[in-house]
mmCIF file of C-alpha atoms in Angstrom:
data_model
loop_
_atom_site.group_PDB
_atom_site.id
_atom_site.type_symbol
_atom_site.label_atom_id
_atom_site.label_comp_id
_atom_site.label_asym_id
_atom_site.label_seq_id
_atom_site.Cartn_x
_atom_site.Cartn_y
_atom_site.Cartn_z
ATOM 1 C CA MET A 1 94.594 64.451 212.492
ATOM 2 C CA PRO A 2 94.857 60.667 212.187
ATOM 3 C CA ALA A 3 94.271 59.159 208.765
ATOM 4 C CA PRO A 4 91.751 56.350 208.389
ATOM 5 C CA GLU A 5 93.550 52.996 208.493
ATOM 6 C CA PHE A 6 94.025 51.525 205.054
ATOM 7 C CA THR A 7 93.461 47.965 206.309
ATOM 8 C CA SER A 8 90.072 48.906 207.756
ATOM 9 C CA LEU A 9 88.672 49.746 204.293
ATOM 10 C CA THR A 10 86.635 47.548 201.972
ATOM 11 C CA VAL A 11 85.672 48.323 198.383
ATOM 12 C CA GLY A 12 82.106 49.640 198.402
ATOM 13 C CA ASP A 13 82.308 51.288 201.853
ATOM 14 C CA VAL A 14 80.658 54.708 201.973
ATOM 15 C CA VAL A 15 83.249 56.903 203.723
ATOM 16 C CA ALA A 16 81.484 60.270 203.543
ATOM 17 C CA GLU A 17 78.195 61.864 202.535
ATOM 18 C CA ARG A 18 77.316 65.533 202.470
ATOM 19 C CA SER A 19 74.929 67.977 200.819
ATOM 20 C CA PHE A 20 75.896 71.451 199.666
ATOM 21 C CA PRO A 21 73.170 74.064 199.237
ATOM 22 C CA LEU A 22 74.330 76.473 196.527
ATOM 23 C CA THR A 23 72.868 79.950 196.110
ATOM 24 C CA ARG A 24 73.747 82.802 193.770
ATOM 25 C CA ASP A 25 75.840 84.150 196.664
ATOM 26 C CA SER A 26 77.946 80.965 196.522
ATOM 27 C CA LEU A 27 78.632 81.596 192.838
ATOM 28 C CA VAL A 28 79.654 85.211 193.343
ATOM 29 C CA ARG A 29 81.905 84.155 196.223
ATOM 30 C CA TYR A 30 83.556 81.487 194.072
ATOM 31 C CA ALA A 31 83.935 83.927 191.162
ATOM 32 C CA GLY A 32 85.858 86.301 193.427
ATOM 33 C CA ALA A 33 87.986 83.600 195.030
ATOM 34 C CA SER A 34 88.898 81.870 191.764
ATOM 35 C CA GLY A 35 89.069 84.827 189.394
ATOM 36 C CA ASP A 36 86.560 83.219 187.011
ATOM 37 C CA PHE A 37 84.210 86.110 186.224
ATOM 38 C CA ASN A 38 82.381 84.564 183.285
ATOM 39 C CA PRO A 39 78.950 86.283 183.577
ATOM 40 C CA ILE A 40 77.032 83.053 182.833
ATOM 41 C CA HIS A 41 77.684 82.334 186.516
ATOM 42 C CA TYR A 42 75.833 85.382 187.846
ATOM 43 C CA ARG A 43 73.735 87.073 185.132
ATOM 44 C CA ASP A 44 70.414 85.630 183.993
ATOM 45 C CA ASP A 45 70.223 87.853 180.906
ATOM 46 C CA ILE A 46 73.616 86.719 179.611
ATOM 47 C CA ALA A 47 72.941 83.060 180.420
ATOM 48 C CA ALA A 48 69.689 83.316 178.433
ATOM 49 C CA ALA A 49 71.381 85.146 175.558
ATOM 50 C CA VAL A 50 73.849 82.264 175.041
ATOM 51 C CA GLY A 51 71.081 79.688 175.177
ATOM 52 C CA LEU A 52 71.574 78.296 178.694
ATOM 53 C CA PRO A 53 68.641 77.129 180.837
ATOM 54 C CA GLY A 54 69.757 79.552 183.574
ATOM 55 C CA VAL A 55 72.752 80.774 185.547
ATOM 56 C CA LEU A 56 75.164 77.874 186.050
ATOM 57 C CA ALA A 57 77.504 77.005 188.900
ATOM 58 C CA HIS A 58 81.172 77.035 187.859
ATOM 59 C CA GLY A 59 82.201 73.459 187.040
ATOM 60 C CA MET A 60 85.295 74.062 189.141
ATOM 61 C CA LEU A 61 83.114 75.053 192.101
ATOM 62 C CA THR A 62 81.263 71.746 191.884
ATOM 63 C CA MET A 63 84.588 69.909 191.550
ATOM 64 C CA GLY A 64 86.009 71.881 194.473
ATOM 65 C CA LEU A 65 83.191 71.222 196.909
ATOM 66 C CA ALA A 66 82.713 67.570 195.911
ATOM 67 C CA VAL A 67 86.166 66.627 197.236
ATOM 68 C CA GLN A 68 85.710 68.311 200.630
ATOM 69 C CA PRO A 69 83.917 65.380 202.356
ATOM 70 C CA VAL A 70 86.897 63.208 201.328
ATOM 71 C CA VAL A 71 89.390 65.771 202.683
ATOM 72 C CA ASP A 72 87.546 65.774 206.010
ATOM 73 C CA TRP A 73 87.444 61.989 206.118
ATOM 74 C CA ALA A 74 91.162 61.747 205.247
ATOM 75 C CA GLY A 75 91.935 64.327 207.947
ATOM 76 C CA ASP A 76 94.474 66.237 205.858
ATOM 77 C CA PRO A 77 94.131 67.774 202.361
ATOM 78 C CA GLY A 78 97.751 66.730 201.721
ATOM 79 C CA ARG A 79 96.744 63.054 201.594
ATOM 80 C CA VAL A 80 94.967 63.631 198.284
ATOM 81 C CA THR A 81 97.433 62.589 195.564
ATOM 82 C CA ASP A 82 95.211 62.790 192.499
ATOM 83 C CA TYR A 83 91.733 64.120 191.728
ATOM 84 C CA GLN A 84 89.870 63.954 188.448
ATOM 85 C CA VAL A 85 86.334 64.602 187.200
ATOM 86 C CA ARG A 86 84.345 64.781 183.994
ATOM 87 C CA PHE A 87 81.790 67.561 183.707
ATOM 88 C CA THR A 88 78.683 65.739 182.488
ATOM 89 C CA ARG A 89 75.767 68.090 183.180
ATOM 90 C CA PRO A 90 75.428 71.777 184.053
ATOM 91 C CA VAL A 91 74.219 72.826 187.519
ATOM 92 C CA VAL A 92 71.498 75.462 187.167
ATOM 93 C CA VAL A 93 71.257 77.652 190.278
ATOM 94 C CA ASP A 94 67.819 79.208 190.710
ATOM 95 C CA PRO A 95 67.909 82.827 191.987
ATOM 96 C CA GLU A 96 65.397 82.074 194.751
ATOM 97 C CA VAL A 97 65.715 78.429 195.751
ATOM 98 C CA GLY A 98 69.305 77.771 194.652
ATOM 99 C CA ALA A 99 70.430 74.181 194.019
ATOM 100 C CA VAL A 100 71.468 71.373 196.330
ATOM 101 C CA ILE A 101 74.416 69.177 195.354
ATOM 102 C CA ALA A 102 74.590 65.799 197.086
ATOM 103 C CA VAL A 103 77.938 64.016 197.341
ATOM 104 C CA THR A 104 78.494 60.369 198.260
ATOM 105 C CA ALA A 105 82.077 59.111 198.583
ATOM 106 C CA LYS A 106 82.677 55.389 198.299
ATOM 107 C CA VAL A 107 85.792 53.210 198.256
ATOM 108 C CA GLY A 108 86.247 52.277 194.578
ATOM 109 C CA GLN A 109 89.593 50.501 194.592
ATOM 110 C CA LEU A 110 92.376 49.662 197.050
ATOM 111 C CA ASP A 111 96.025 49.608 196.015
ATOM 112 C CA GLU A 112 97.575 47.391 198.687
ATOM 113 C CA ALA A 113 101.197 47.923 197.630
ATOM 114 C CA ALA A 114 101.002 51.736 197.701
ATOM 115 C CA THR A 115 98.313 51.937 200.451
ATOM 116 C CA VAL A 116 96.370 54.299 198.228
ATOM 117 C CA ALA A 117 92.573 54.219 198.268
ATOM 118 C CA ARG A 118 90.646 55.338 195.219
ATOM 119 C CA ILE A 119 87.516 57.053 196.443
ATOM 120 C CA ASP A 120 84.744 57.346 193.866
ATOM 121 C CA LEU A 121 82.339 60.257 194.147
ATOM 122 C CA THR A 122 78.695 60.301 193.165
ATOM 123 C CA VAL A 123 77.717 63.935 192.685
ATOM 124 C CA LYS A 124 74.052 64.655 192.063
ATOM 125 C CA LEU A 125 71.626 67.493 191.568
ATOM 126 C CA GLY A 126 68.257 65.878 192.287
ATOM 127 C CA ASP A 127 68.269 62.669 190.233
ATOM 128 C CA ASP A 128 70.913 63.897 187.785
ATOM 129 C CA THR A 129 74.595 63.025 188.025
ATOM 130 C CA VAL A 130 76.602 66.187 187.356
ATOM 131 C CA LEU A 131 80.172 64.837 187.594
ATOM 132 C CA GLY A 132 81.265 61.637 185.900
ATOM 133 C CA LYS A 133 84.366 59.557 186.593
ATOM 134 C CA ALA A 134 84.943 61.587 189.772
ATOM 135 C CA GLN A 135 87.849 59.850 191.480
ATOM 136 C CA VAL A 136 90.081 60.906 194.348
ATOM 137 C CA ARG A 137 93.264 59.042 195.206
ATOM 138 C CA VAL A 138 94.128 59.238 198.902
ATOM 139 C CA ALA A 139 97.446 58.060 200.363
ATOM 140 C CA LEU A 140 96.890 56.362 203.722
ATOM 141 C CA ALA A 141 99.137 54.682 206.263
ATOM 142 C CA MET B 1 87.397 77.792 162.134
ATOM 143 C CA PRO B 2 88.905 74.504 163.331
ATOM 144 C CA VAL B 3 91.522 74.393 166.056
ATOM 145 C CA ASN B 4 95.008 74.482 164.562
ATOM 146 C CA PRO B 5 96.285 70.859 164.660
ATOM 147 C CA GLU B 6 99.864 72.128 164.756
ATOM 148 C CA LEU B 7 99.239 73.199 168.360
ATOM 149 C CA MET B 8 99.868 69.623 169.436
ATOM 150 C CA GLY B 9 103.039 69.392 171.471
ATOM 151 C CA ARG B 10 103.515 73.146 171.742
ATOM 152 C CA VAL B 11 105.173 74.223 174.992
ATOM 153 C CA PHE B 12 104.538 77.745 176.270
ATOM 154 C CA PRO B 13 106.922 79.933 178.280
ATOM 155 C CA PRO B 14 106.541 79.580 182.077
ATOM 156 C CA THR B 15 104.044 81.998 183.639
ATOM 157 C CA GLU B 16 105.103 84.826 185.961
ATOM 158 C CA PRO B 17 105.563 83.521 189.536
ATOM 159 C CA TYR B 18 102.308 83.403 191.560
ATOM 160 C CA LEU B 19 102.743 84.014 195.291
ATOM 161 C CA VAL B 20 100.145 82.042 197.249
ATOM 162 C CA GLY B 21 98.755 84.285 200.001
ATOM 163 C CA ARG B 22 97.299 83.012 203.271
ATOM 164 C CA GLU B 23 94.141 85.086 202.939
ATOM 165 C CA LYS B 24 93.719 83.946 199.337
ATOM 166 C CA VAL B 25 93.866 80.331 200.493
ATOM 167 C CA ARG B 26 91.267 81.063 203.175
ATOM 168 C CA GLU B 27 89.043 82.913 200.705
ATOM 169 C CA PHE B 28 89.231 80.028 198.223
ATOM 170 C CA ALA B 29 88.660 77.468 200.989
ATOM 171 C CA ARG B 30 85.486 79.244 202.128
ATOM 172 C CA ALA B 31 84.259 79.452 198.540
ATOM 173 C CA VAL B 32 84.515 75.657 198.078
ATOM 174 C CA PHE B 33 82.972 74.887 201.491
ATOM 175 C CA ALA B 34 86.246 73.645 202.985
ATOM 176 C CA THR B 35 85.982 73.393 206.758
ATOM 177 C CA ASN B 36 89.197 71.541 207.588
ATOM 178 C CA PRO B 37 91.245 73.676 210.033
ATOM 179 C CA ILE B 38 94.409 72.827 208.042
ATOM 180 C CA ASN B 39 92.934 74.976 205.229
ATOM 181 C CA LEU B 40 92.168 77.916 207.489
ATOM 182 C CA ASP B 41 94.261 78.011 210.644
ATOM 183 C CA PRO B 42 98.087 78.327 210.467
ATOM 184 C CA GLU B 43 98.447 76.680 213.906
ATOM 185 C CA ALA B 44 96.461 73.627 212.807
ATOM 186 C CA ALA B 45 98.495 73.502 209.592
ATOM 187 C CA ARG B 46 101.793 73.661 211.522
ATOM 188 C CA ALA B 47 100.585 70.928 213.875
ATOM 189 C CA ALA B 48 100.046 68.771 210.780
ATOM 190 C CA GLY B 49 103.597 69.462 209.579
ATOM 191 C CA TYR B 50 103.032 72.295 207.084
ATOM 192 C CA ASP B 51 104.623 75.761 207.073
ATOM 193 C CA ASP B 52 101.290 77.555 206.659
ATOM 194 C CA VAL B 53 97.664 76.984 205.664
ATOM 195 C CA VAL B 54 97.167 74.333 202.975
ATOM 196 C CA ALA B 55 95.132 75.158 199.874
ATOM 197 C CA PRO B 56 92.157 72.974 198.913
ATOM 198 C CA PRO B 57 92.858 70.370 196.194
ATOM 199 C CA THR B 58 91.344 72.427 193.365
ATOM 200 C CA PHE B 59 93.208 75.667 194.192
ATOM 201 C CA PRO B 60 95.839 75.069 191.456
ATOM 202 C CA ILE B 61 93.147 76.043 188.901
ATOM 203 C CA VAL B 62 93.938 79.661 189.862
ATOM 204 C CA VAL B 63 97.501 79.199 188.608
ATOM 205 C CA GLN B 64 96.552 76.959 185.693
ATOM 206 C CA GLU B 65 94.074 79.562 184.472
ATOM 207 C CA ARG B 66 97.007 81.811 183.581
ATOM 208 C CA THR B 67 98.345 79.166 181.228
ATOM 209 C CA LEU B 68 94.933 78.751 179.596
ATOM 210 C CA ALA B 69 94.879 82.520 179.034
ATOM 211 C CA GLN B 70 98.239 82.148 177.231
ATOM 212 C CA LEU B 71 96.766 79.426 175.037
ATOM 213 C CA LEU B 72 93.657 81.424 174.113
ATOM 214 C CA SER B 73 95.633 84.551 173.291
ATOM 215 C CA GLU B 74 97.911 82.801 170.787
ATOM 216 C CA PRO B 75 97.227 84.346 167.377
ATOM 217 C CA ASP B 76 97.237 81.044 165.477
ATOM 218 C CA VAL B 77 95.235 78.721 167.787
ATOM 219 C CA GLY B 78 91.775 79.163 166.250
ATOM 220 C CA ILE B 79 89.988 78.712 169.585
ATOM 221 C CA ASP B 80 86.846 80.809 170.019
ATOM 222 C CA PHE B 81 86.471 81.340 173.786
ATOM 223 C CA SER B 82 82.674 81.424 173.645
ATOM 224 C CA ARG B 83 82.617 77.922 172.134
ATOM 225 C CA ILE B 84 84.698 76.218 174.823
ATOM 226 C CA VAL B 85 83.153 73.673 177.174
ATOM 227 C CA HIS B 86 85.226 72.303 180.042
ATOM 228 C CA GLY B 87 85.195 68.533 179.508
ATOM 229 C CA ASP B 88 87.494 66.987 182.098
ATOM 230 C CA GLN B 89 89.802 68.255 184.788
ATOM 231 C CA ARG B 90 92.516 66.437 186.684
ATOM 232 C CA PHE B 91 95.143 67.350 189.272
ATOM 233 C CA SER B 92 98.076 65.055 190.086
ATOM 234 C CA TYR B 93 99.942 66.218 193.164
ATOM 235 C CA THR B 94 103.461 65.670 194.457
ATOM 236 C CA ARG B 95 102.473 67.770 197.466
ATOM 237 C CA PRO B 96 99.665 70.192 198.310
ATOM 238 C CA VAL B 97 99.930 73.941 197.671
ATOM 239 C CA VAL B 98 100.756 75.862 200.863
ATOM 240 C CA ALA B 99 100.544 79.618 201.584
ATOM 241 C CA GLY B 100 103.948 81.138 200.868
ATOM 242 C CA ASP B 101 104.548 79.015 197.783
ATOM 243 C CA GLN B 102 105.748 80.826 194.698
ATOM 244 C CA LEU B 103 104.371 78.867 191.778
ATOM 245 C CA THR B 104 105.206 78.867 188.094
ATOM 246 C CA ALA B 105 103.212 76.978 185.478
ATOM 247 C CA THR B 106 104.320 75.664 182.109
ATOM 248 C CA LEU B 107 101.678 74.687 179.588
ATOM 249 C CA THR B 108 102.060 71.895 177.069
ATOM 250 C CA VAL B 109 99.309 71.165 174.579
ATOM 251 C CA SER B 110 99.413 67.395 174.848
ATOM 252 C CA SER B 111 96.667 66.517 172.399
ATOM 253 C CA VAL B 112 94.472 68.049 169.688
ATOM 254 C CA LYS B 113 91.760 65.855 168.183
ATOM 255 C CA THR B 114 88.715 66.384 166.020
ATOM 256 C CA LEU B 115 85.566 64.468 166.796
ATOM 257 C CA GLY B 116 82.325 64.973 164.876
ATOM 258 C CA GLY B 117 82.927 68.657 164.137
ATOM 259 C CA HIS B 118 84.199 69.414 167.624
ATOM 260 C CA SER B 119 87.835 69.805 168.593
ATOM 261 C CA ILE B 120 89.199 68.367 171.803
ATOM 262 C CA VAL B 121 92.274 70.060 173.204
ATOM 263 C CA VAL B 122 94.174 68.708 176.191
ATOM 264 C CA ALA B 123 96.137 71.364 178.055
ATOM 265 C CA GLU B 124 98.634 70.089 180.605
ATOM 266 C CA SER B 125 100.096 72.631 183.032
ATOM 267 C CA GLU B 126 103.041 71.597 185.143
ATOM 268 C CA ILE B 127 103.253 73.693 188.294
ATOM 269 C CA VAL B 128 106.553 73.965 190.175
ATOM 270 C CA ASP B 129 107.693 75.887 193.263
ATOM 271 C CA ALA B 130 110.460 78.504 193.603
ATOM 272 C CA ASP B 131 113.077 75.706 193.777
ATOM 273 C CA GLY B 132 111.758 74.219 190.540
ATOM 274 C CA ALA B 133 110.360 71.193 192.394
ATOM 275 C CA HIS B 134 107.150 69.697 191.048
ATOM 276 C CA VAL B 135 104.012 70.508 193.069
ATOM 277 C CA VAL B 136 101.088 69.548 190.851
ATOM 278 C CA THR B 137 100.188 68.889 187.240
ATOM 279 C CA ALA B 138 96.818 70.283 186.174
ATOM 280 C CA LEU B 139 95.223 68.768 183.113
ATOM 281 C CA SER B 140 92.206 70.248 181.340
ATOM 282 C CA GLN B 141 90.318 68.749 178.479
ATOM 283 C CA LEU B 142 88.631 71.533 176.535
ATOM 284 C CA VAL B 143 85.913 70.757 174.030
ATOM 285 C CA VAL B 144 85.645 73.416 171.327
ATOM 286 C CA ARG B 145 82.258 73.202 169.651
ATOM 287 C CA GLY B 146 82.277 73.380 165.872
ATOM 288 C CA ASP B 147 80.048 75.625 163.755
ATOM 289 C CA GLU B 148 76.412 74.596 164.003
#
Protein backbone atom coordinates (compact mmCIF):
# COMPACT_ATOMS: atom_id res chain seq x y z
CA MET A 1 0.00 0.00 0.00
CA PRO A 2 1.42 3.42 -0.87
CA ALA A 3 2.40 5.67 2.01
CA PRO A 4 1.05 9.21 2.14
CA GLU A 5 3.60 11.61 0.65
CA PHE A 6 5.54 13.46 3.31
CA THR A 7 5.65 16.67 1.25
CA SER A 8 1.86 16.74 0.97
CA LEU A 9 1.45 17.14 4.75
CA THR A 10 0.97 20.33 6.75
CA VAL A 11 1.02 20.66 10.53
CA GLY A 12 -2.59 20.73 11.73
CA ASP A 13 -3.97 18.48 8.95
CA VAL A 14 -6.48 15.92 10.22
CA VAL A 15 -5.32 12.65 8.62
CA ALA A 16 -7.82 10.24 10.17
CA GLU A 17 -10.94 10.15 12.34
CA ARG A 18 -12.76 7.12 13.66
CA SER A 19 -15.09 6.06 16.46
CA PHE A 20 -14.85 2.77 18.30
CA PRO A 21 -17.92 1.43 20.09
CA LEU A 22 -16.70 -0.66 23.03
CA THR A 23 -18.89 -3.23 24.77
CA ARG A 24 -18.17 -5.70 27.56
CA ASP A 25 -17.58 -8.23 24.77
CA SER A 26 -14.72 -6.05 23.49
CA LEU A 27 -13.11 -6.16 26.93
CA VAL A 28 -13.38 -9.92 27.26
CA ARG A 29 -11.95 -10.32 23.76
CA TYR A 30 -9.02 -8.05 24.60
CA ALA A 31 -8.45 -9.85 27.92
CA GLY A 32 -8.11 -13.15 26.05
CA ALA A 33 -5.92 -11.75 23.28
CA SER A 34 -3.57 -9.86 25.60
CA GLY A 35 -3.51 -12.17 28.62
CA ASP A 36 -4.56 -9.34 30.95
CA PHE A 37 -7.26 -10.99 33.07
CA ASN A 38 -7.54 -8.35 35.78
CA PRO A 39 -11.23 -8.76 36.81
CA ILE A 40 -11.80 -4.98 37.01
CA HIS A 41 -12.18 -5.27 33.23
CA TYR A 42 -15.14 -7.65 33.31
CA ARG A 43 -16.66 -7.92 36.81
CA ASP A 44 -18.89 -5.19 38.23
CA ASP A 45 -18.72 -6.56 41.78
CA ILE A 46 -14.92 -6.48 41.86
CA ALA A 47 -14.74 -3.05 40.21
CA ALA A 48 -17.12 -1.74 42.89
CA ALA A 49 -15.21 -3.46 45.69
CA VAL A 50 -11.99 -1.61 44.76
CA GLY A 51 -13.80 1.71 44.54
CA LEU A 52 -14.07 2.12 40.76
CA PRO A 53 -17.06 3.82 39.12
CA GLY A 54 -17.62 0.68 37.02
CA VAL A 55 -15.88 -1.89 34.84
CA LEU A 56 -13.03 -0.20 32.97
CA ALA A 57 -11.57 -0.80 29.53
CA HIS A 58 -7.93 -1.93 29.64
CA GLY A 59 -5.72 1.13 29.13
CA MET A 60 -3.76 -0.93 26.63
CA LEU A 61 -6.95 -1.63 24.68
CA THR A 62 -7.61 2.09 24.36
CA MET A 63 -3.97 2.65 23.36
CA GLY A 64 -4.18 -0.23 20.88
CA LEU A 65 -7.31 0.91 19.09
CA ALA A 66 -6.38 4.61 19.07
CA VAL A 67 -3.41 3.98 16.76
CA GLN A 68 -5.38 1.95 14.21
CA PRO A 69 -6.71 4.93 12.18
CA VAL A 70 -3.07 6.05 11.81
CA VAL A 71 -1.97 2.55 10.70
CA ASP A 72 -4.70 2.56 8.05
CA TRP A 73 -3.74 6.04 6.88
CA ALA A 74 -0.03 5.10 6.75
CA GLY A 75 -0.93 1.94 4.81
CA ASP A 76 1.48 -0.30 6.70
CA PRO A 77 1.84 -0.91 10.47
CA GLY A 78 5.61 -1.12 9.92
CA ARG A 79 5.80 2.62 9.21
CA VAL A 80 5.07 3.37 12.87
CA THR A 81 8.46 3.97 14.51
CA ASP A 82 7.37 5.17 17.94
CA TYR A 83 4.09 5.35 19.85
CA GLN A 84 3.49 6.80 23.28
CA VAL A 85 0.50 7.72 25.46
CA ARG A 86 -0.33 8.88 28.95
CA PHE A 87 -3.35 7.31 30.62
CA THR A 88 -5.25 10.32 31.95
CA ARG A 89 -8.78 9.08 32.67
CA PRO A 90 -10.42 5.66 33.00
CA VAL A 91 -12.91 4.47 30.37
CA VAL A 92 -16.01 3.09 32.10
CA VAL A 93 -17.84 0.58 29.90
CA ASP A 94 -21.53 0.30 30.75
CA PRO A 95 -22.89 -3.29 30.58
CA GLU A 96 -25.82 -2.24 28.39
CA VAL A 97 -24.81 0.78 26.33
CA GLY A 98 -21.02 0.32 26.32
CA ALA A 99 -18.78 3.32 25.61
CA VAL A 100 -17.77 5.07 22.42
CA ILE A 101 -14.17 6.21 22.00
CA ALA A 102 -13.60 8.90 19.37
CA VAL A 103 -10.14 9.28 17.84
CA THR A 104 -8.88 12.24 15.80
CA ALA A 105 -5.39 12.04 14.30
CA LYS A 106 -3.69 15.29 13.35
CA VAL A 107 -0.23 16.17 12.03
CA GLY A 108 1.61 17.58 15.07
CA GLN A 109 5.14 18.00 13.76
CA LEU A 110 7.12 17.30 10.59
CA ASP A 111 10.76 16.25 10.68
CA GLU A 112 11.95 17.20 7.20
CA ALA A 113 15.41 15.63 7.48
CA ALA A 114 14.12 12.20 8.56
CA THR A 115 10.76 12.44 6.70
CA VAL A 116 9.03 11.41 9.90
CA ALA A 117 5.61 12.83 10.72
CA ARG A 118 4.51 13.09 14.33
CA ILE A 119 0.80 12.40 14.42
CA ASP A 120 -0.97 13.62 17.55
CA LEU A 121 -4.07 11.77 18.69
CA THR A 122 -7.07 13.22 20.47
CA VAL A 123 -8.84 10.34 22.19
CA LYS A 124 -12.16 11.11 23.83
CA LEU A 125 -15.01 9.48 25.68
CA GLY A 126 -17.82 12.02 25.33
CA ASP A 127 -16.24 15.34 26.31
CA ASP A 128 -13.43 13.75 28.32
CA THR A 129 -9.92 13.19 26.98
CA VAL A 130 -8.80 9.71 28.05
CA LEU A 131 -5.26 9.63 26.60
CA GLY A 132 -2.82 12.49 26.99
CA LYS A 133 0.36 13.15 25.03
CA ALA A 134 -0.71 10.47 22.53
CA GLN A 135 1.88 10.69 19.76
CA VAL A 136 2.68 8.37 16.88
CA ARG A 137 5.82 8.77 14.80
CA VAL A 138 5.37 7.57 11.22
CA ALA A 139 8.25 7.17 8.75
CA LEU A 140 7.17 8.27 5.27
CA ALA A 141 8.88 8.51 1.90
CA MET B 1 5.64 0.15 52.29
CA PRO B 2 7.56 2.38 49.87
CA VAL B 3 9.09 1.02 46.70
CA ASN B 4 12.69 -0.02 47.29
CA PRO B 5 14.85 2.82 45.86
CA GLU B 6 17.70 0.36 45.30
CA LEU B 7 15.68 -1.09 42.41
CA MET B 8 16.93 1.74 40.23
CA GLY B 9 19.22 0.43 37.53
CA ARG B 10 18.49 -3.23 38.25
CA VAL B 11 18.65 -5.43 35.16
CA PHE B 12 16.67 -8.67 35.14
CA PRO B 13 17.56 -11.91 33.34
CA PRO B 14 16.11 -12.19 29.80
CA THR B 15 12.67 -13.81 29.64
CA GLU B 16 12.08 -17.22 28.05
CA PRO B 17 11.74 -16.89 24.25
CA TYR B 18 8.19 -16.01 23.09
CA LEU B 19 7.22 -17.45 19.70
CA VAL B 20 4.82 -15.10 17.92
CA GLY B 21 2.05 -17.19 16.34
CA ARG B 22 0.06 -16.14 13.28
CA GLU B 23 -3.29 -16.84 14.93
CA LYS B 24 -2.20 -14.95 18.04
CA VAL B 25 -1.40 -11.92 15.89
CA ARG B 26 -4.81 -12.19 14.22
CA GLU B 27 -6.57 -12.60 17.57
CA PHE B 28 -4.78 -9.55 19.00
CA ALA B 29 -5.44 -7.55 15.82
CA ARG B 30 -9.18 -8.26 16.02
CA ALA B 31 -9.22 -7.31 19.70
CA VAL B 32 -7.75 -3.84 18.97
CA PHE B 33 -10.01 -3.25 15.94
CA ALA B 34 -7.17 -3.58 13.43
CA THR B 35 -8.53 -3.98 9.92
CA ASN B 36 -5.35 -3.60 7.86
CA PRO B 37 -4.89 -6.76 5.73
CA ILE B 38 -1.15 -6.73 6.59
CA ASN B 39 -2.21 -7.62 10.17
CA LEU B 40 -4.46 -10.47 9.10
CA ASP B 41 -3.59 -11.91 5.71
CA PRO B 42 -0.17 -13.53 5.06
CA GLU B 43 -0.46 -12.82 1.31
CA ALA B 44 -1.04 -9.11 1.92
CA ALA B 45 1.86 -9.10 4.39
CA ARG B 46 4.18 -10.80 1.87
CA ALA B 47 3.13 -8.32 -0.82
CA ALA B 48 4.24 -5.56 1.56
CA GLY B 49 7.63 -7.23 2.04
CA TYR B 50 7.10 -9.13 5.31
CA ASP B 51 7.55 -12.87 5.95
CA ASP B 52 4.15 -13.23 7.63
CA VAL B 53 1.36 -11.22 9.24
CA VAL B 54 2.52 -8.10 11.08
CA ALA B 55 1.42 -7.53 14.68
CA PRO B 56 -0.34 -4.28 15.64
CA PRO B 57 1.90 -1.63 17.24
CA THR B 58 0.84 -2.42 20.82
CA PHE B 59 1.34 -6.20 20.55
CA PRO B 60 4.75 -6.06 22.30
CA ILE B 61 2.85 -5.50 25.58
CA VAL B 62 2.23 -9.27 25.55
CA VAL B 63 5.98 -9.88 25.75
CA GLN B 64 6.69 -6.93 28.03
CA GLU B 65 4.09 -8.19 30.50
CA ARG B 66 6.38 -11.12 31.28
CA THR B 67 9.09 -8.72 32.39
CA LEU B 68 6.64 -6.81 34.59
CA ALA B 69 5.69 -10.12 36.21
CA GLN B 70 9.41 -10.63 36.99
CA LEU B 71 9.55 -7.19 38.58
CA LEU B 72 6.46 -7.73 40.75
CA SER B 73 7.61 -11.13 41.95
CA GLU B 74 10.97 -9.86 43.24
CA PRO B 75 10.99 -10.37 47.01
CA ASP B 76 12.54 -6.99 47.82
CA VAL B 77 10.66 -4.60 45.47
CA GLY B 78 7.89 -3.47 47.84
CA ILE B 79 5.35 -3.06 45.03
CA ASP B 80 1.77 -3.94 45.96
CA PHE B 81 0.09 -5.03 42.71
CA SER B 82 -3.32 -3.72 43.75
CA ARG B 83 -1.90 -0.21 44.16
CA ILE B 84 -0.38 0.09 40.68
CA VAL B 85 -1.79 2.51 38.13
CA HIS B 86 -0.43 2.46 34.58
CA GLY B 87 0.79 6.02 34.00
CA ASP B 88 2.49 6.11 30.61
CA GLN B 89 3.36 3.61 27.94
CA ARG B 90 5.73 3.93 25.02
CA PHE B 91 7.03 1.66 22.26
CA SER B 92 10.07 2.55 20.16
CA TYR B 93 10.46 0.23 17.20
CA THR B 94 13.38 -0.78 15.02
CA ARG B 95 10.94 -2.93 13.06
CA PRO B 96 7.44 -4.30 13.63
CA VAL B 97 6.81 -7.70 15.25
CA VAL B 98 5.99 -10.37 12.64
CA ALA B 99 4.50 -13.87 13.11
CA GLY B 100 7.37 -16.33 13.42
CA ASP B 101 9.50 -14.01 15.53
CA GLN B 102 11.04 -15.49 18.63
CA LEU B 103 11.28 -12.65 21.10
CA THR B 104 13.20 -12.23 24.33
CA ALA B 105 12.77 -9.28 26.68
CA THR B 106 15.22 -7.82 29.17
CA LEU B 107 13.90 -5.50 31.84
CA THR B 108 15.85 -2.60 33.29
CA VAL B 109 14.36 -0.46 36.03
CA SER B 110 15.44 2.89 34.67
CA SER B 111 13.99 5.15 37.33
CA VAL B 112 12.42 5.06 40.81
CA LYS B 113 11.08 8.32 42.20
CA THR B 114 8.86 9.35 45.08
CA LEU B 115 6.31 12.07 44.54
CA GLY B 116 3.84 13.14 47.23
CA GLY B 117 3.57 9.70 48.84
CA HIS B 118 3.40 7.88 45.52
CA SER B 119 6.27 6.04 43.88
CA ILE B 120 6.89 6.24 40.17
CA VAL B 121 8.75 3.32 38.64
CA VAL B 122 9.90 3.30 35.03
CA ALA B 123 10.33 -0.19 33.60
CA GLU B 124 12.15 -0.41 30.28
CA SER B 125 11.97 -3.72 28.42
CA GLU B 126 14.26 -4.24 25.48
CA ILE B 127 12.85 -6.84 23.10
CA VAL B 128 15.16 -8.63 20.66
CA ASP B 129 14.67 -11.40 18.08
CA ALA B 130 16.31 -14.84 17.88
CA ASP B 131 19.42 -13.25 16.29
CA GLY B 132 19.68 -10.79 19.18
CA ALA B 133 18.70 -7.89 16.91
CA HIS B 134 16.65 -5.12 18.48
CA VAL B 135 12.94 -5.13 17.58
CA VAL B 136 11.27 -2.78 20.04
CA THR B 137 11.79 -1.16 23.42
CA ALA B 138 8.68 -1.02 25.59
CA LEU B 139 8.64 1.53 28.37
CA SER B 140 6.05 1.60 31.15
CA GLN B 141 5.68 4.20 33.82
CA LEU B 142 3.98 2.63 36.82
CA VAL B 143 2.53 4.80 39.56
CA VAL B 144 2.39 2.99 42.90
CA ARG B 145 -0.08 4.72 45.19
CA GLY B 146 1.08 5.28 48.74
CA ASP B 147 -0.91 4.44 51.88
CA GLU B 148 -3.98 6.63 52.20
